[in-house]
Amino acid sequence: MSNIFDESYFRGALVDQRDTRLDAEFLVCVNRSGDLSVRLPEIPKTPAVTEFFDRNFGSGRTLHLKLTGQNAGRESFSTTDFYVTNRRVSGVARSPTVSISGRCQEATISRPATSNVRQPIVEWFTNGFKTFLNLGADSEHGKVQMFGHLLWDKHEPPAAGRLALFQRDQQHDYMAIDAATLTLEHVARIMSVALDVYITPRVIVERREKKETFHIRGGVQSAQPYVPPFDRADIEKIFAHACGMTTVQRDHFKAHDLPIRWLVAPAHYEEARHIGAMTALEAVLEQQKSPRLVGRTEFERLKRKLAYLIKEQFPDQKVADQMCTKLNDLNRPSLGEKLRTYISHHDVPTDDFPPEFLDRVIRARNEVVHTGIGKDDHSDIVPYMHVARALVTRILLRAAGYRGPMRWIFDTEMKSTHL
């Protein structure tokens, strides 16, 4: 894969937060990983240049410089958060020059559309993921393509993942671009679950009839996934399902974005993975309206009686008040009860989990939350973490309407199931 945006020359201006302006000629490149680099080579070292970079480099530097420019090819570049990362003085004593390099979190590059080859109306270059295959499937708004490179192969430099949508009718208006973007967001959300990496764009390319725009988003590269729930033989099935979901189905599944982020969040410890999965689970259950165990009026009467008994039993006002703050919890179902209700209502398969394991997964979560580590029966947190991750994955895939094979790991054994 070549650069996303080949190095190009621009002429423009650099402006700091004091509104000091410095005319600048600079080079811009977006490499195959989606990293943007900006270089200002060999600027004559005048007093104005020295003063500008003395104020905007080092410990006292300004982090938000505005850099804009154009070139003869009618390309334009703009950013409002450029910062200097390196400054080097060279040249002879009588005519020294300063070379500057820097970065920015977000930037926009635009250029005339010149290619006659059919190209996607919206194209994402994302943080890394691994699909093994070039994936392609039809959606409501056109054909979606997806491919992830060998990101974690130590012999390969990192490369961005790619998601793209090709329109059927080649209309390049704003509504078409918005529809394509929503489709890619949805596919990325489903495939984040499938690949165990939260997929976000680092560079977004939008193509209109006469113009290409590159939106550089920045962001970090991905951590290596833990155990993706699909192998290379089944990844095409979940991808095709994601692309084929209707607008109504996509809108419904969007509510599960937060649980997905928690499930696939990078973690270095098994306890952290377990807490991530359990937090994802609670985020899903929180979306459901849990009925009170008894009616509001009936419970308020009970609560007043209990509060009276507590204050009568414990003359220490502070202790009594603390106990009374817990009374509202009596009218709410427990996490285990909410989970069992959800599993039954949504027909989430759990028959292949060990007996009693759901309750033990919750107890393991409570121990880690309150003590920082599992103890006694939960001292080895790994089996509980595996079940928690498998359960949340099934809940999310069921919410997406997926039916088909998936895999999960328990202890050291890879298992298969069918939703």
XYZ file of C-alpha atoms in Angstrom:
419
model
C 0.000 0.000 0.000
C 1.354 3.440 -0.931
C 0.858 6.718 0.900
C -2.728 7.830 1.452
C -1.698 11.332 0.323
C 1.662 11.645 -1.404
C 3.985 14.393 -0.272
C 2.966 17.731 -1.802
C 4.372 21.240 -1.657
C 2.282 24.133 -0.314
C 2.825 27.847 0.110
C 0.949 29.711 2.832
C 1.254 31.031 6.372
C 1.778 29.903 9.956
C -0.079 31.937 12.599
C 0.285 31.568 16.364
C -2.136 32.417 19.161
C -0.702 35.916 19.365
C -1.761 36.434 15.721
C 1.877 36.635 14.666
C 2.078 35.568 11.024
C 5.001 33.841 9.340
C 4.969 33.187 5.589
C 5.789 29.522 5.037
C 6.492 26.954 2.362
C 5.859 23.431 3.567
C 5.539 19.773 2.574
C 2.593 17.581 3.615
C 2.294 13.795 3.492
C -0.122 11.209 4.895
C 1.619 7.831 5.036
C 0.103 4.359 4.752
C -0.654 4.264 8.498
C -2.699 7.453 8.339
C -0.018 9.554 10.066
C 0.199 13.151 8.859
C 3.616 14.774 8.683
C 4.362 18.430 7.958
C 7.812 19.786 7.157
C 8.986 23.362 6.659
C 12.420 22.898 5.064
C 15.224 25.470 5.074
C 13.538 28.700 6.138
C 16.027 31.628 6.111
C 16.957 32.295 9.752
C 15.851 35.896 10.125
C 15.201 37.626 13.493
C 11.452 37.295 12.911
C 11.778 33.556 12.257
C 13.957 33.092 15.344
C 11.521 35.002 17.549
C 8.512 33.100 16.172
C 9.939 29.658 16.857
C 11.512 30.639 20.171
C 7.975 31.406 21.344
C 6.413 28.306 19.753
C 8.881 25.515 20.436
C 10.111 23.857 23.616
C 8.565 24.046 27.078
C 6.896 27.394 26.406
C 5.560 26.519 22.981
C 2.078 27.254 21.728
C 0.285 24.007 20.934
C -2.290 25.465 18.587
C -0.780 27.084 15.512
C -2.847 27.737 12.405
C -1.219 26.535 9.193
C -2.806 27.067 5.783
C -1.557 26.881 2.227
C -2.257 26.218 -1.441
C -0.228 25.013 -4.391
C -0.174 25.209 -8.175
C -2.207 22.004 -8.459
C -5.154 23.763 -6.751
C -4.676 21.671 -3.636
C -5.276 23.343 -0.281
C -4.259 22.468 3.278
C -5.520 23.815 6.599
C -5.204 22.994 10.276
C -5.741 24.908 13.493
C -3.761 22.656 15.843
C -0.293 22.379 14.305
C 2.580 22.115 16.766
C 6.352 22.043 16.230
C 8.072 18.782 17.157
C 11.589 19.446 15.840
C 13.714 22.463 14.926
C 17.124 22.206 13.251
C 19.493 25.020 12.241
C 21.857 24.399 9.326
C 23.695 26.214 6.544
C 26.725 28.458 6.655
C 27.171 31.158 9.284
C 26.355 34.024 6.906
C 23.092 32.488 5.666
C 21.764 29.974 8.215
C 18.434 28.232 7.681
C 15.919 26.643 10.000
C 14.150 23.350 9.206
C 10.918 22.657 11.062
C 8.838 19.530 11.370
C 5.592 19.123 13.242
C 2.300 17.351 13.670
C -1.382 18.138 14.059
C -4.273 16.130 15.387
C -6.750 17.232 12.743
C -6.363 18.788 9.310
C -8.170 19.115 5.990
C -6.699 18.665 2.516
C -8.736 19.264 -0.632
C -7.914 18.881 -4.297
C -9.698 18.679 -7.642
C -11.054 15.264 -8.579
C -8.955 14.110 -11.529
C -9.309 10.329 -11.756
C -11.702 8.832 -14.305
C -11.585 5.501 -12.484
C -14.673 4.738 -10.407
C -13.824 5.498 -6.802
C -15.700 5.224 -3.505
C -17.813 8.214 -2.533
C -16.558 7.856 1.061
C -13.391 6.028 2.061
C -12.054 5.491 5.563
C -8.462 4.720 6.504
C -8.693 3.481 10.064
C -6.690 2.218 12.976
C -5.403 -1.262 12.257
C -7.358 -4.494 12.126
C -6.929 -7.824 10.375
C -9.576 -9.299 8.071
C -7.351 -11.824 6.222
C -9.556 -11.264 3.147
C -10.752 -8.430 0.947
C -14.372 -8.235 2.093
C -17.179 -6.939 -0.095
C -20.969 -6.870 0.274
C -23.990 -4.836 -0.830
C -25.745 -2.335 1.418
C -28.775 -0.050 1.003
C -26.530 2.712 -0.332
C -24.033 0.774 -2.410
C -21.230 -1.755 -2.235
C -19.057 -1.762 0.886
C -15.463 -2.953 0.831
C -13.235 -3.663 3.823
C -9.678 -4.835 4.251
C -7.205 -4.923 7.136
C -3.478 -5.375 6.636
C -0.910 -7.391 8.586
C -0.718 -4.806 11.350
C 0.962 -6.971 13.977
C 3.481 -8.720 11.741
C 6.828 -7.473 13.044
C 8.262 -7.672 9.517
C 5.628 -5.328 8.101
C 5.308 -1.599 8.769
C 1.868 -0.686 10.171
C -0.831 -0.014 7.601
C -4.243 1.545 8.031
C -7.368 -0.549 7.703
C -9.722 0.459 4.898
C -13.506 0.801 4.658
C -15.108 2.205 1.516
C -18.554 2.615 -0.029
C -19.130 2.693 -3.796
C -22.422 4.259 -4.857
C -24.627 2.649 -7.458
C -25.716 5.860 -9.160
C -22.610 8.023 -8.557
C -24.517 10.972 -7.098
C -21.998 13.019 -5.134
C -24.269 15.378 -3.193
C -24.137 15.974 0.550
C -27.061 13.665 1.292
C -25.342 10.795 -0.518
C -22.127 11.376 1.424
C -24.033 11.512 4.728
C -25.820 8.245 3.916
C -22.526 6.567 2.985
C -20.886 7.808 6.178
C -23.698 6.440 8.356
C -23.384 3.084 6.589
C -19.637 2.907 7.227
C -20.103 3.914 10.857
C -22.547 1.056 11.313
C -20.395 -1.541 9.549
C -17.393 -0.410 11.611
C -19.442 -0.815 14.797
C -20.465 -4.408 13.985
C -16.991 -5.348 12.779
C -15.464 -3.907 15.947
C -17.231 -6.721 17.790
C -16.241 -9.284 15.158
C -12.550 -8.293 15.097
C -12.189 -7.330 18.780
C -10.809 -3.891 17.826
C -12.804 -0.656 18.019
C -12.554 0.662 14.464
C -12.332 4.428 14.028
C -11.277 6.487 11.009
C -7.888 8.193 11.058
C -8.418 9.666 7.580
C -11.798 10.186 5.879
C -11.861 10.826 2.130
C -15.050 12.326 0.667
C -15.431 12.500 -3.094
C -17.793 14.861 -4.799
C -18.131 15.333 -8.528
C -15.260 17.807 -8.857
C -13.522 17.680 -5.486
C -11.747 15.282 -3.136
C -11.477 16.166 0.557
C -9.203 14.429 3.059
C -10.215 14.854 6.692
C -7.300 13.832 8.926
C -8.556 12.767 12.350
C -5.365 11.500 13.976
C -5.782 9.023 16.803
C -3.637 6.113 17.918
C -3.007 2.743 16.376
C -4.757 -0.362 17.680
C -3.621 -2.715 20.351
C -3.562 -6.373 19.358
C -7.018 -7.971 19.805
C -7.580 -10.536 22.542
C -9.587 -13.361 20.954
C -11.845 -12.259 18.062
C -15.122 -14.231 18.025
C -14.817 -15.081 14.320
C -12.128 -16.925 12.427
C -11.199 -16.188 8.843
C -13.724 -18.684 7.481
C -16.695 -16.962 9.142
C -15.707 -13.287 8.924
C -17.424 -12.850 5.546
C -20.780 -13.933 6.998
C -20.874 -11.334 9.763
C -19.601 -8.646 7.358
C -22.372 -9.396 4.847
C -24.918 -9.317 7.663
C -23.659 -5.905 8.852
C -23.892 -4.465 5.346
C -27.365 -5.905 4.761
C -29.032 -4.435 7.852
C -31.744 -1.872 7.186
C -31.709 1.762 8.300
C -34.128 0.970 11.144
C -31.945 -1.925 12.325
C -28.817 0.227 12.145
C -30.450 3.004 14.159
C -31.484 0.506 16.830
C -28.016 -1.022 17.096
C -26.330 2.376 17.430
C -27.389 2.397 21.099
C -24.877 -0.428 21.697
C -21.840 1.649 20.802
C -20.834 2.252 24.438
C -20.926 -1.457 25.431
C -18.833 -2.271 22.354
C -16.197 0.264 23.372
C -15.991 -1.281 26.841
C -15.850 -4.845 25.529
C -12.958 -4.305 23.102
C -11.046 -1.675 25.108
C -7.311 -2.568 25.263
C -6.267 -4.032 28.622
C -3.005 -5.407 29.982
C -4.483 -7.389 32.881
C -7.109 -10.133 32.947
C -8.928 -8.363 35.797
C -9.216 -5.250 33.617
C -10.627 -7.334 30.742
C -13.183 -8.831 33.128
C -14.241 -5.407 34.422
C -14.436 -4.114 30.835
C -16.745 -6.962 29.837
C -18.906 -6.591 32.938
C -19.172 -2.819 32.441
C -20.258 -3.492 28.852
C -22.852 -5.918 30.204
C -24.200 -3.366 32.681
C -24.347 -0.733 29.933
C -26.537 -3.080 27.865
C -28.823 -3.892 30.800
C -29.110 -0.202 31.727
C -30.832 0.395 28.386
C -33.652 -1.908 29.457
C -36.437 -0.561 31.617
C -36.195 -2.654 34.761
C -39.563 -2.790 36.529
C -39.735 -2.002 40.242
C -40.376 -5.021 42.428
C -43.399 -3.320 43.998
C -45.361 -0.171 43.145
C -44.055 3.271 44.077
C -46.790 4.074 46.628
C -46.561 0.672 48.315
C -42.772 0.896 48.496
C -42.804 4.445 49.923
C -44.961 3.196 52.809
C -42.564 0.320 53.415
C -39.537 2.608 53.207
C -40.939 4.963 55.858
C -41.540 2.037 58.216
C -38.037 0.655 57.650
C -36.472 4.080 58.154
C -38.360 4.451 61.441
C -37.135 1.045 62.642
C -33.542 1.795 61.637
C -33.507 5.136 63.470
C -35.109 3.510 66.495
C -32.516 0.719 66.519
C -29.487 2.945 65.876
C -29.410 6.150 67.916
C -26.310 7.310 66.058
C -27.924 9.663 63.494
C -25.057 9.369 61.007
C -25.157 5.551 60.941
C -28.939 5.531 60.599
C -28.890 8.038 57.731
C -26.248 6.017 55.883
C -28.329 2.869 56.189
C -31.461 4.681 55.016
C -29.716 5.775 51.805
C -29.584 2.075 50.838
C -33.335 1.536 51.087
C -34.132 2.468 47.468
C -32.005 -0.496 46.306
C -34.547 -2.842 47.869
C -37.026 -2.066 45.097
C -34.623 -2.728 42.232
C -33.811 -6.138 40.741
C -30.226 -7.275 41.246
C -27.710 -7.445 38.409
C -28.142 -11.222 38.286
C -31.924 -10.946 38.076
C -31.747 -8.321 35.326
C -29.277 -10.491 33.428
C -31.406 -13.633 33.612
C -34.461 -11.659 32.474
C -32.564 -10.218 29.518
C -31.134 -13.601 28.468
C -34.573 -15.212 28.580
C -36.332 -12.366 26.744
C -33.749 -12.108 23.952
C -33.059 -15.861 23.704
C -29.304 -15.516 24.219
C -27.766 -19.013 24.261
C -25.857 -19.907 27.446
C -26.249 -23.718 27.497
C -22.545 -24.234 26.785
C -21.457 -22.207 29.831
C -20.528 -24.171 32.970
C -23.374 -24.542 35.520
C -23.841 -21.656 37.969
C -21.218 -19.681 36.096
C -23.267 -16.547 35.482
C -23.722 -15.946 39.221
C -20.046 -16.658 39.812
C -19.054 -14.241 37.045
C -20.972 -11.505 38.870
C -19.402 -12.392 42.224
C -15.958 -12.294 40.598
C -16.792 -8.857 39.217
C -17.804 -7.631 42.689
C -14.567 -8.871 44.232
C -12.402 -7.188 41.600
C -14.340 -3.911 41.830
C -14.163 -3.733 45.635
C -10.751 -5.296 46.336
C -8.850 -4.973 43.048
C -8.348 -8.726 42.641
C -10.292 -11.992 42.654
C -9.974 -14.103 45.806
C -10.526 -17.711 46.862
C -12.662 -19.375 44.147
C -12.077 -16.358 41.902
C -8.316 -16.081 42.383
C -7.939 -17.260 38.786
C -10.086 -14.652 37.054
C -9.466 -15.933 33.522
C -12.374 -18.429 33.199
C -14.835 -15.839 34.518
C -13.458 -13.203 32.170
C -13.811 -15.602 29.233
C -17.475 -16.286 30.039
C -18.200 -12.581 30.577
C -16.665 -11.641 27.222
C -18.462 -14.481 25.426
C -21.786 -13.509 26.991
C -21.512 -9.822 26.050
C -20.430 -10.726 22.523
C -23.486 -12.962 22.110
C -25.779 -10.256 23.477
C -24.391 -7.703 21.012
C -24.555 -10.046 18.030
C -28.086 -11.069 18.973
C -29.032 -7.372 19.191
C -27.668 -7.003 15.654
C -29.906 -9.846 14.491
C -26.961 -12.095 13.560
C -27.590 -15.813 13.204
C -24.641 -18.037 12.557
C -21.400 -19.507 13.922
C -19.033 -17.820 16.360
C -16.283 -18.968 18.638
C -15.191 -18.292 22.213
C -12.354 -19.334 24.457
C -12.814 -20.951 27.869
C -9.680 -21.341 29.953
C -7.331 -22.758 27.271
C -9.886 -24.387 24.963
C -11.385 -22.757 21.859
C -15.093 -23.542 21.637
C -17.689 -23.004 18.909
C -21.366 -22.159 19.154
C -24.192 -21.109 16.858
C -26.426 -18.103 17.492
